[in-house]
PDB file of C-alpha atoms in Angstrom:
ATOM      1  CA  MET A   1     -55.446 -29.879  47.922  1.00 41.00           C
ATOM      2  CA  ARG A   2     -57.328 -29.703  44.661  1.00 47.00           C
ATOM      3  CA  THR A   3     -57.510 -32.858  42.601  1.00 45.00           C
ATOM      4  CA  PRO A   4     -56.208 -32.967  39.036  1.00 48.00           C
ATOM      5  CA  PRO A   5     -58.759 -32.187  36.323  1.00 46.00           C
ATOM      6  CA  VAL A   6     -59.876 -35.020  34.092  1.00 43.00           C
ATOM      7  CA  LEU A   7     -58.741 -33.144  30.997  1.00 51.00           C
ATOM      8  CA  SER A   8     -55.279 -31.803  31.765  1.00 71.00           C
ATOM      9  CA  SER A   9     -52.878 -29.926  29.569  1.00 90.00           C
ATOM     10  CA  THR A  10     -49.591 -28.133  29.896  1.00 96.00           C
ATOM     11  CA  LEU A  11     -49.895 -24.594  31.169  1.00 98.00           C
ATOM     12  CA  VAL A  12     -47.622 -22.376  29.078  1.00 98.00           C
ATOM     13  CA  LEU A  13     -47.131 -19.100  30.932  1.00 98.00           C
ATOM     14  CA  THR A  14     -46.271 -16.723  28.109  1.00 98.00           C
ATOM     15  CA  ALA A  15     -44.639 -13.354  28.681  1.00 98.00           C
ATOM     16  CA  HIS A  16     -43.511 -10.827  26.114  1.00 97.00           C
ATOM     17  CA  GLY A  17     -39.839 -11.052  27.056  1.00 96.00           C
ATOM     18  CA  SER A  18     -37.295  -8.349  27.821  1.00 96.00           C
ATOM     19  CA  VAL A  19     -33.567  -7.688  27.696  1.00 95.00           C
ATOM     20  CA  ASP A  20     -33.896  -6.857  31.393  1.00 96.00           C
ATOM     21  CA  PRO A  21     -33.340 -10.084  33.357  1.00 97.00           C
ATOM     22  CA  ARG A  22     -35.657  -8.938  36.161  1.00 97.00           C
ATOM     23  CA  SER A  23     -38.632  -9.398  33.862  1.00 97.00           C
ATOM     24  CA  ALA A  24     -37.921 -13.028  32.997  1.00 98.00           C
ATOM     25  CA  ALA A  25     -37.060 -13.739  36.627  1.00 98.00           C
ATOM     26  CA  VAL A  26     -40.586 -12.801  37.694  1.00 98.00           C
ATOM     27  CA  THR A  27     -42.120 -14.994  34.980  1.00 98.00           C
ATOM     28  CA  HIS A  28     -40.065 -17.989  36.123  1.00 98.00           C
ATOM     29  CA  ALA A  29     -40.812 -17.230  39.781  1.00 98.00           C
ATOM     30  CA  VAL A  30     -44.569 -17.169  39.152  1.00 98.00           C
ATOM     31  CA  ALA A  31     -44.289 -20.410  37.174  1.00 98.00           C
ATOM     32  CA  GLY A  32     -42.553 -21.896  40.221  1.00 98.00           C
ATOM     33  CA  ARG A  33     -45.354 -20.731  42.508  1.00 98.00           C
ATOM     34  CA  ILE A  34     -47.917 -22.357  40.204  1.00 98.00           C
ATOM     35  CA  ARG A  35     -46.012 -25.651  40.377  1.00 98.00           C
ATOM     36  CA  ARG A  36     -46.052 -25.499  44.170  1.00 98.00           C
ATOM     37  CA  LEU A  37     -49.758 -24.668  44.233  1.00 98.00           C
ATOM     38  CA  ARG A  38     -50.557 -27.470  41.781  1.00 97.00           C
ATOM     39  CA  PRO A  39     -47.689 -29.972  41.723  1.00 97.00           C
ATOM     40  CA  TRP A  40     -49.369 -32.372  39.290  1.00 96.00           C
ATOM     41  CA  LEU A  41     -49.580 -29.709  36.572  1.00 97.00           C
ATOM     42  CA  ASP A  42     -46.952 -29.405  33.841  1.00 97.00           C
ATOM     43  CA  VAL A  43     -46.029 -25.709  33.808  1.00 98.00           C
ATOM     44  CA  ARG A  44     -43.698 -24.112  31.269  1.00 98.00           C
ATOM     45  CA  ALA A  45     -42.519 -20.514  30.995  1.00 98.00           C
ATOM     46  CA  ALA A  46     -42.221 -19.139  27.467  1.00 98.00           C
ATOM     47  CA  PHE A  47     -41.468 -15.801  25.823  1.00 98.00           C
ATOM     48  CA  LEU A  48     -42.450 -14.072  22.612  1.00 98.00           C
ATOM     49  CA  GLU A  49     -39.030 -12.484  22.117  1.00 96.00           C
ATOM     50  CA  LYS A  50     -35.702 -11.518  23.694  1.00 96.00           C
ATOM     51  CA  CYS A  51     -35.724 -14.450  26.149  1.00 96.00           C
ATOM     52  CA  ALA A  52     -35.583 -18.216  25.990  1.00 96.00           C
ATOM     53  CA  PRO A  53     -37.351 -20.524  25.695  1.00 98.00           C
ATOM     54  CA  SER A  54     -39.466 -19.092  22.904  1.00 98.00           C
ATOM     55  CA  LEU A  55     -43.194 -19.751  22.768  1.00 97.00           C
ATOM     56  CA  HIS A  56     -42.667 -21.372  19.362  1.00 97.00           C
ATOM     57  CA  ASP A  57     -40.160 -23.868  20.751  1.00 97.00           C
ATOM     58  CA  VAL A  58     -42.241 -24.706  23.822  1.00 97.00           C
ATOM     59  CA  LEU A  59     -45.383 -25.330  21.760  1.00 96.00           C
ATOM     60  CA  THR A  60     -43.413 -27.444  19.303  1.00 95.00           C
ATOM     61  CA  GLU A  61     -42.306 -29.660  22.191  1.00 94.00           C
ATOM     62  CA  THR A  62     -45.732 -29.758  23.852  1.00 93.00           C
ATOM     63  CA  GLY A  63     -48.602 -31.554  22.194  1.00 79.00           C
ATOM     64  CA  ASN A  64     -51.414 -30.549  24.545  1.00 90.00           C
ATOM     65  CA  ALA A  65     -51.053 -26.985  25.726  1.00 96.00           C
ATOM     66  CA  THR A  66     -53.001 -24.036  27.075  1.00 97.00           C
ATOM     67  CA  VAL A  67     -51.275 -20.695  26.638  1.00 98.00           C
ATOM     68  CA  VAL A  68     -51.945 -18.251  29.473  1.00 98.00           C
ATOM     69  CA  PRO A  69     -50.654 -14.791  28.519  1.00 98.00           C
ATOM     70  CA  PHE A  70     -48.596 -13.311  31.336  1.00 98.00           C
ATOM     71  CA  LEU A  71     -49.951  -9.930  30.320  1.00 98.00           C
ATOM     72  CA  LEU A  72     -52.214  -7.391  31.973  1.00 98.00           C
ATOM     73  CA  ALA A  73     -53.663  -5.666  28.910  1.00 96.00           C
ATOM     74  CA  ASP A  74     -55.633  -7.326  26.128  1.00 95.00           C
ATOM     75  CA  ALA A  75     -53.673  -5.523  23.425  1.00 94.00           C
ATOM     76  CA  TYR A  76     -51.319  -6.280  20.531  1.00 94.00           C
ATOM     77  CA  HIS A  77     -49.218  -9.015  22.142  1.00 95.00           C
ATOM     78  CA  ALA A  78     -52.303 -10.970  23.202  1.00 97.00           C
ATOM     79  CA  ARG A  79     -54.395 -10.293  20.110  1.00 95.00           C
ATOM     80  CA  VAL A  80     -51.737 -10.592  17.395  1.00 96.00           C
ATOM     81  CA  ASP A  81     -48.342 -11.909  18.536  1.00 97.00           C
ATOM     82  CA  ILE A  82     -49.476 -14.978  20.474  1.00 97.00           C
ATOM     83  CA  PRO A  83     -52.029 -16.133  17.861  1.00 96.00           C
ATOM     84  CA  ALA A  84     -49.388 -15.688  15.135  1.00 97.00           C
ATOM     85  CA  VAL A  85     -46.984 -18.025  16.944  1.00 96.00           C
ATOM     86  CA  ILE A  86     -49.735 -20.589  17.511  1.00 96.00           C
ATOM     87  CA  ASP A  87     -50.690 -20.463  13.835  1.00 95.00           C
ATOM     88  CA  ALA A  88     -47.052 -20.901  12.813  1.00 94.00           C
ATOM     89  CA  VAL A  89     -46.665 -23.978  14.998  1.00 94.00           C
ATOM     90  CA  GLY A  90     -49.864 -25.449  13.609  1.00 87.00           C
ATOM     91  CA  ALA A  91     -50.691 -27.337  16.788  1.00 81.00           C
ATOM     92  CA  SER A  92     -54.035 -27.556  18.533  1.00 83.00           C
ATOM     93  CA  VAL A  93     -53.449 -25.048  21.305  1.00 94.00           C
ATOM     94  CA  ARG A  94     -55.938 -23.314  23.542  1.00 96.00           C
ATOM     95  CA  THR A  95     -55.456 -19.709  24.625  1.00 97.00           C
ATOM     96  CA  ALA A  96     -56.679 -18.168  27.869  1.00 98.00           C
ATOM     97  CA  PRO A  97     -57.565 -14.506  28.369  1.00 97.00           C
ATOM     98  CA  VAL A  98     -55.002 -12.052  29.722  1.00 98.00           C
ATOM     99  CA  LEU A  99     -54.796 -11.485  33.467  1.00 98.00           C
ATOM    100  CA  GLY A 100     -56.527  -8.112  33.146  1.00 97.00           C
ATOM    101  CA  GLU A 101     -57.888  -6.082  36.043  1.00 97.00           C
ATOM    102  CA  ASP A 102     -58.474  -9.057  38.300  1.00 98.00           C
ATOM    103  CA  PRO A 103     -59.496  -8.302  41.927  1.00 98.00           C
ATOM    104  CA  ALA A 104     -56.679 -10.539  43.156  1.00 98.00           C
ATOM    105  CA  LEU A 105     -54.151  -8.390  41.300  1.00 98.00           C
ATOM    106  CA  LEU A 106     -55.709  -5.260  42.759  1.00 98.00           C
ATOM    107  CA  SER A 107     -55.126  -6.813  46.185  1.00 98.00           C
ATOM    108  CA  VAL A 108     -51.455  -7.268  45.321  1.00 98.00           C
ATOM    109  CA  ALA A 109     -51.255  -3.635  44.170  1.00 98.00           C
ATOM    110  CA  HIS A 110     -52.755  -2.576  47.532  1.00 98.00           C
ATOM    111  CA  LEU A 111     -50.112  -4.675  49.266  1.00 98.00           C
ATOM    112  CA  ARG A 112     -47.338  -2.958  47.278  1.00 98.00           C
ATOM    113  CA  LEU A 113     -48.727   0.428  48.294  1.00 98.00           C
ATOM    114  CA  THR A 114     -48.845  -0.644  51.927  1.00 98.00           C
ATOM    115  CA  GLU A 115     -45.226  -1.801  51.674  1.00 98.00           C
ATOM    116  CA  ALA A 116     -44.401   1.691  50.357  1.00 97.00           C
ATOM    117  CA  GLY A 117     -45.948   3.236  53.470  1.00 98.00           C
ATOM    118  CA  VAL A 118     -49.253   4.318  51.925  1.00 98.00           C
ATOM    119  CA  SER A 119     -52.343   4.502  54.124  1.00 98.00           C
ATOM    120  CA  PRO A 120     -55.864   4.118  52.683  1.00 97.00           C
ATOM    121  CA  TYR A 121     -56.909   6.939  55.048  1.00 98.00           C
ATOM    122  CA  ASP A 122     -54.491   9.575  53.717  1.00 98.00           C
ATOM    123  CA  ASP A 123     -56.830  12.257  52.368  1.00 97.00           C
ATOM    124  CA  ASP A 124     -53.942  14.400  51.117  1.00 98.00           C
ATOM    125  CA  LEU A 125     -52.655  11.687  48.797  1.00 98.00           C
ATOM    126  CA  GLY A 126     -52.981  11.422  45.039  1.00 98.00           C
ATOM    127  CA  VAL A 127     -52.295   7.982  43.579  1.00 98.00           C
ATOM    128  CA  ILE A 128     -50.969   7.599  40.047  1.00 98.00           C
ATOM    129  CA  VAL A 129     -51.432   4.152  38.536  1.00 98.00           C
ATOM    130  CA  VAL A 130     -48.869   3.875  35.742  1.00 98.00           C
ATOM    131  CA  ALA A 131     -49.498   1.277  33.041  1.00 97.00           C
ATOM    132  CA  VAL A 132     -48.340   0.402  29.547  1.00 95.00           C
ATOM    133  CA  GLY A 133     -50.347   2.291  26.974  1.00 92.00           C
ATOM    134  CA  SER A 134     -51.756   0.833  23.777  1.00 91.00           C
ATOM    135  CA  SER A 135     -53.099   1.986  20.432  1.00 91.00           C
ATOM    136  CA  ASN A 136     -56.127  -0.173  21.277  1.00 92.00           C
ATOM    137  CA  ALA A 137     -58.713   2.131  22.858  1.00 93.00           C
ATOM    138  CA  THR A 138     -60.621  -0.759  24.429  1.00 95.00           C
ATOM    139  CA  ALA A 139     -57.487  -2.040  26.165  1.00 95.00           C
ATOM    140  CA  ASN A 140     -56.738   1.458  27.505  1.00 95.00           C
ATOM    141  CA  ALA A 141     -60.313   1.849  28.715  1.00 96.00           C
ATOM    142  CA  ARG A 142     -60.113  -1.402  30.655  1.00 96.00           C
ATOM    143  CA  THR A 143     -56.778  -0.406  32.179  1.00 96.00           C
ATOM    144  CA  SER A 144     -58.262   2.945  33.192  1.00 96.00           C
ATOM    145  CA  THR A 145     -60.648   1.121  35.537  1.00 97.00           C
ATOM    146  CA  VAL A 146     -57.714   0.127  37.743  1.00 98.00           C
ATOM    147  CA  GLY A 147     -57.440   3.576  39.360  1.00 97.00           C
ATOM    148  CA  PRO A 148     -61.034   3.830  40.646  1.00 97.00           C
ATOM    149  CA  ALA A 149     -61.039   0.168  41.660  1.00 97.00           C
ATOM    150  CA  LEU A 150     -57.820   0.616  43.623  1.00 97.00           C
ATOM    151  CA  ALA A 151     -59.166   3.751  45.323  1.00 98.00           C
ATOM    152  CA  ASP A 152     -62.477   2.160  46.306  1.00 97.00           C
ATOM    153  CA  GLY A 153     -62.898   2.346  50.088  1.00 97.00           C
ATOM    154  CA  THR A 154     -59.994   4.751  50.581  1.00 98.00           C
ATOM    155  CA  ARG A 155     -59.936   8.437  51.515  1.00 98.00           C
ATOM    156  CA  TRP A 156     -57.323   9.429  48.948  1.00 98.00           C
ATOM    157  CA  ALA A 157     -57.583  12.932  47.517  1.00 97.00           C
ATOM    158  CA  GLY A 158     -57.565  11.541  44.003  1.00 97.00           C
ATOM    159  CA  ASN A 159     -56.398   8.831  41.661  1.00 97.00           C
ATOM    160  CA  LYS A 160     -55.594   8.706  37.979  1.00 97.00           C
ATOM    161  CA  VAL A 161     -54.208   6.195  35.493  1.00 97.00           C
ATOM    162  CA  ALA A 162     -51.257   7.387  33.427  1.00 97.00           C
ATOM    163  CA  PHE A 163     -49.821   5.562  30.438  1.00 96.00           C
ATOM    164  CA  ALA A 164     -46.057   5.282  30.239  1.00 95.00           C
ATOM    165  CA  THR A 165     -46.045   4.382  26.532  1.00 92.00           C
ATOM    166  CA  GLY A 166     -48.323   4.724  23.534  1.00 87.00           C
ATOM    167  CA  PRO A 167     -50.185   7.637  21.992  1.00 87.00           C
ATOM    168  CA  HIS A 168     -51.737   8.727  25.298  1.00 87.00           C
ATOM    169  CA  ALA A 169     -48.577   8.719  27.433  1.00 86.00           C
ATOM    170  CA  ASP A 170     -48.731  11.670  29.836  1.00 92.00           C
ATOM    171  CA  LEU A 171     -47.200  10.903  33.202  1.00 95.00           C
ATOM    172  CA  ALA A 172     -46.147  14.492  33.890  1.00 96.00           C
ATOM    173  CA  GLY A 173     -49.582  15.837  32.969  1.00 96.00           C
ATOM    174  CA  THR A 174     -51.287  13.314  35.226  1.00 97.00           C
ATOM    175  CA  ALA A 175     -49.115  14.303  38.178  1.00 97.00           C
ATOM    176  CA  ALA A 176     -49.842  17.982  37.544  1.00 97.00           C
ATOM    177  CA  ALA A 177     -53.584  17.323  37.303  1.00 97.00           C
ATOM    178  CA  LEU A 178     -53.673  15.518  40.652  1.00 97.00           C
ATOM    179  CA  ARG A 179     -51.731  18.318  42.327  1.00 97.00           C
ATOM    180  CA  ALA A 180     -54.062  20.893  40.793  1.00 97.00           C
ATOM    181  CA  SER A 181     -57.066  18.978  42.134  1.00 96.00           C
ATOM    182  CA  GLY A 182     -55.792  19.245  45.707  1.00 96.00           C
ATOM    183  CA  ALA A 183     -53.422  16.327  46.312  1.00 98.00           C
ATOM    184  CA  ARG A 184     -50.574  17.509  48.536  1.00 98.00           C
ATOM    185  CA  ARG A 185     -48.539  14.351  48.082  1.00 97.00           C
ATOM    186  CA  LEU A 186     -48.322  11.814  45.287  1.00 98.00           C
ATOM    187  CA  VAL A 187     -47.356   8.170  44.989  1.00 98.00           C
ATOM    188  CA  ILE A 188     -46.862   6.040  41.897  1.00 98.00           C
ATOM    189  CA  VAL A 189     -48.026   2.434  41.743  1.00 98.00           C
ATOM    190  CA  PRO A 190     -46.805   0.637  38.612  1.00 98.00           C
ATOM    191  CA  TRP A 191     -49.476  -1.573  37.026  1.00 98.00           C
ATOM    192  CA  PHE A 192     -46.736  -3.870  35.751  1.00 98.00           C
ATOM    193  CA  LEU A 193     -45.920  -7.483  36.476  1.00 98.00           C
ATOM    194  CA  ALA A 194     -42.183  -6.864  36.710  1.00 98.00           C
ATOM    195  CA  HIS A 195     -39.486  -4.256  36.545  1.00 97.00           C
ATOM    196  CA  GLY A 196     -37.944  -3.465  33.174  1.00 96.00           C
ATOM    197  CA  ARG A 197     -36.872  -0.573  30.995  1.00 95.00           C
ATOM    198  CA  ILE A 198     -40.266   1.119  31.141  1.00 96.00           C
ATOM    199  CA  THR A 199     -40.527   0.995  34.926  1.00 97.00           C
ATOM    200  CA  ASP A 200     -36.972   2.312  35.122  1.00 98.00           C
ATOM    201  CA  ARG A 201     -38.049   5.346  33.084  1.00 97.00           C
ATOM    202  CA  VAL A 202     -41.014   5.807  35.410  1.00 97.00           C
ATOM    203  CA  ALA A 203     -38.710   5.508  38.426  1.00 98.00           C
ATOM    204  CA  ASP A 204     -36.409   8.178  36.956  1.00 98.00           C
ATOM    205  CA  PHE A 205     -39.405  10.508  36.577  1.00 97.00           C
ATOM    206  CA  ALA A 206     -40.526   9.736  40.137  1.00 98.00           C
ATOM    207  CA  ALA A 207     -37.068  10.505  41.496  1.00 98.00           C
ATOM    208  CA  ARG A 208     -36.901  13.828  39.637  1.00 97.00           C
ATOM    209  CA  GLN A 209     -40.357  14.772  40.937  1.00 96.00           C
ATOM    210  CA  ASP A 210     -39.652  13.480  44.465  1.00 97.00           C
ATOM    211  CA  ILE A 211     -42.592  11.074  44.209  1.00 98.00           C
ATOM    212  CA  PRO A 212     -42.392   7.724  46.054  1.00 98.00           C
ATOM    213  CA  MET A 213     -42.935   4.673  43.860  1.00 98.00           C
ATOM    214  CA  ALA A 214     -44.259   1.279  44.919  1.00 98.00           C
ATOM    215  CA  GLU A 215     -43.039  -2.011  43.504  1.00 98.00           C
ATOM    216  CA  PRO A 216     -44.701  -3.775  40.540  1.00 98.00           C
ATOM    217  CA  LEU A 217     -47.024  -6.697  41.223  1.00 98.00           C
ATOM    218  CA  GLY A 218     -44.125  -9.155  40.961  1.00 98.00           C
ATOM    219  CA  SER A 219     -44.126 -12.750  42.131  1.00 98.00           C
ATOM    220  CA  HIS A 220     -46.978 -13.416  44.552  1.00 98.00           C
ATOM    221  CA  ASN A 221     -49.316 -16.336  45.184  1.00 98.00           C
ATOM    222  CA  LEU A 222     -52.296 -14.196  44.168  1.00 98.00           C
ATOM    223  CA  VAL A 223     -50.634 -13.555  40.814  1.00 98.00           C
ATOM    224  CA  ALA A 224     -50.081 -17.302  40.420  1.00 98.00           C
ATOM    225  CA  ALA A 225     -53.684 -17.971  41.454  1.00 98.00           C
ATOM    226  CA  THR A 226     -54.932 -15.533  38.807  1.00 98.00           C
ATOM    227  CA  VAL A 227     -52.972 -17.409  36.156  1.00 98.00           C
ATOM    228  CA  LEU A 228     -54.535 -20.651  37.352  1.00 98.00           C
ATOM    229  CA  ASP A 229     -58.000 -19.091  37.206  1.00 98.00           C
ATOM    230  CA  ARG A 230     -57.469 -18.294  33.521  1.00 98.00           C
ATOM    231  CA  PHE A 231     -56.173 -21.814  32.878  1.00 98.00           C
ATOM    232  CA  ASP A 232     -59.091 -23.408  34.738  1.00 97.00           C
ATOM    233  CA  ASP A 233     -61.636 -21.374  32.795  1.00 96.00           C
ATOM    234  CA  VAL A 234     -60.275 -22.807  29.559  1.00 96.00           C
ATOM    235  CA  ALA A 235     -60.247 -26.333  31.016  1.00 91.00           C
ATOM    236  CA  ALA A 236     -63.856 -25.983  32.186  1.00 91.00           C
ATOM    237  CA  THR A 237     -64.992 -24.763  28.786  1.00 85.00           C
ATOM    238  CA  ARG A 238     -63.185 -27.664  27.135  1.00 79.00           C
ATOM    239  CA  ALA A 239     -64.724 -30.204  29.512  1.00 80.00           C
ATOM    240  CA  ALA A 240     -68.204 -28.836  28.881  1.00 79.00           C
ATOM    241  CA  ALA A 241     -67.853 -28.946  25.081  1.00 66.00           C
TER     242      ALA A 241
END
């Protein structure tokens, strides 16, 4: 078991929030996994909107906090919404980077594909990685690396990243492009942390197109470990300062 760091702070796992209860359930479940992995650490779940407790309220109650965005893309919520709440609270709060395209999360995505019956040796298969789109081109470019990284070492016929929202949303076009390039079968892997309204829309499309769909990343120890990696990076930088 790892020993507690000399400079400890509360880990505030901060999700966007959703009217869909499945989304908040995953955030709380991952927070629970983090507590089991590191029982001495104070871990709080918080949300930007639509769920309680709010990030504002949690930071108001917590004097020494590190916010870890429970987000995959380094886009508006991470760059604007979270800093705005921190500024409004006026407390000395550290912020970690988003989870991003971490290799541990790619491992979880592979697991979800395996659970859906996908073989890495299926050379007739086209894999569509569906993610949230952004108006931030840099964030989209980083997300677009997930497809090739996920396909590395496989024999799949092709892989593409499709955005379910934003100015570049084109799920139908992506499916057509993979079929045109020679994929006889398709599968969708959602690059999402949890189910919600967007994944439901993707699932509706998949059902209409008769395309199997894997589960989102969800609650997994590798997801919790990635959150802790972001938290530890901030703690190490603070200790070295």
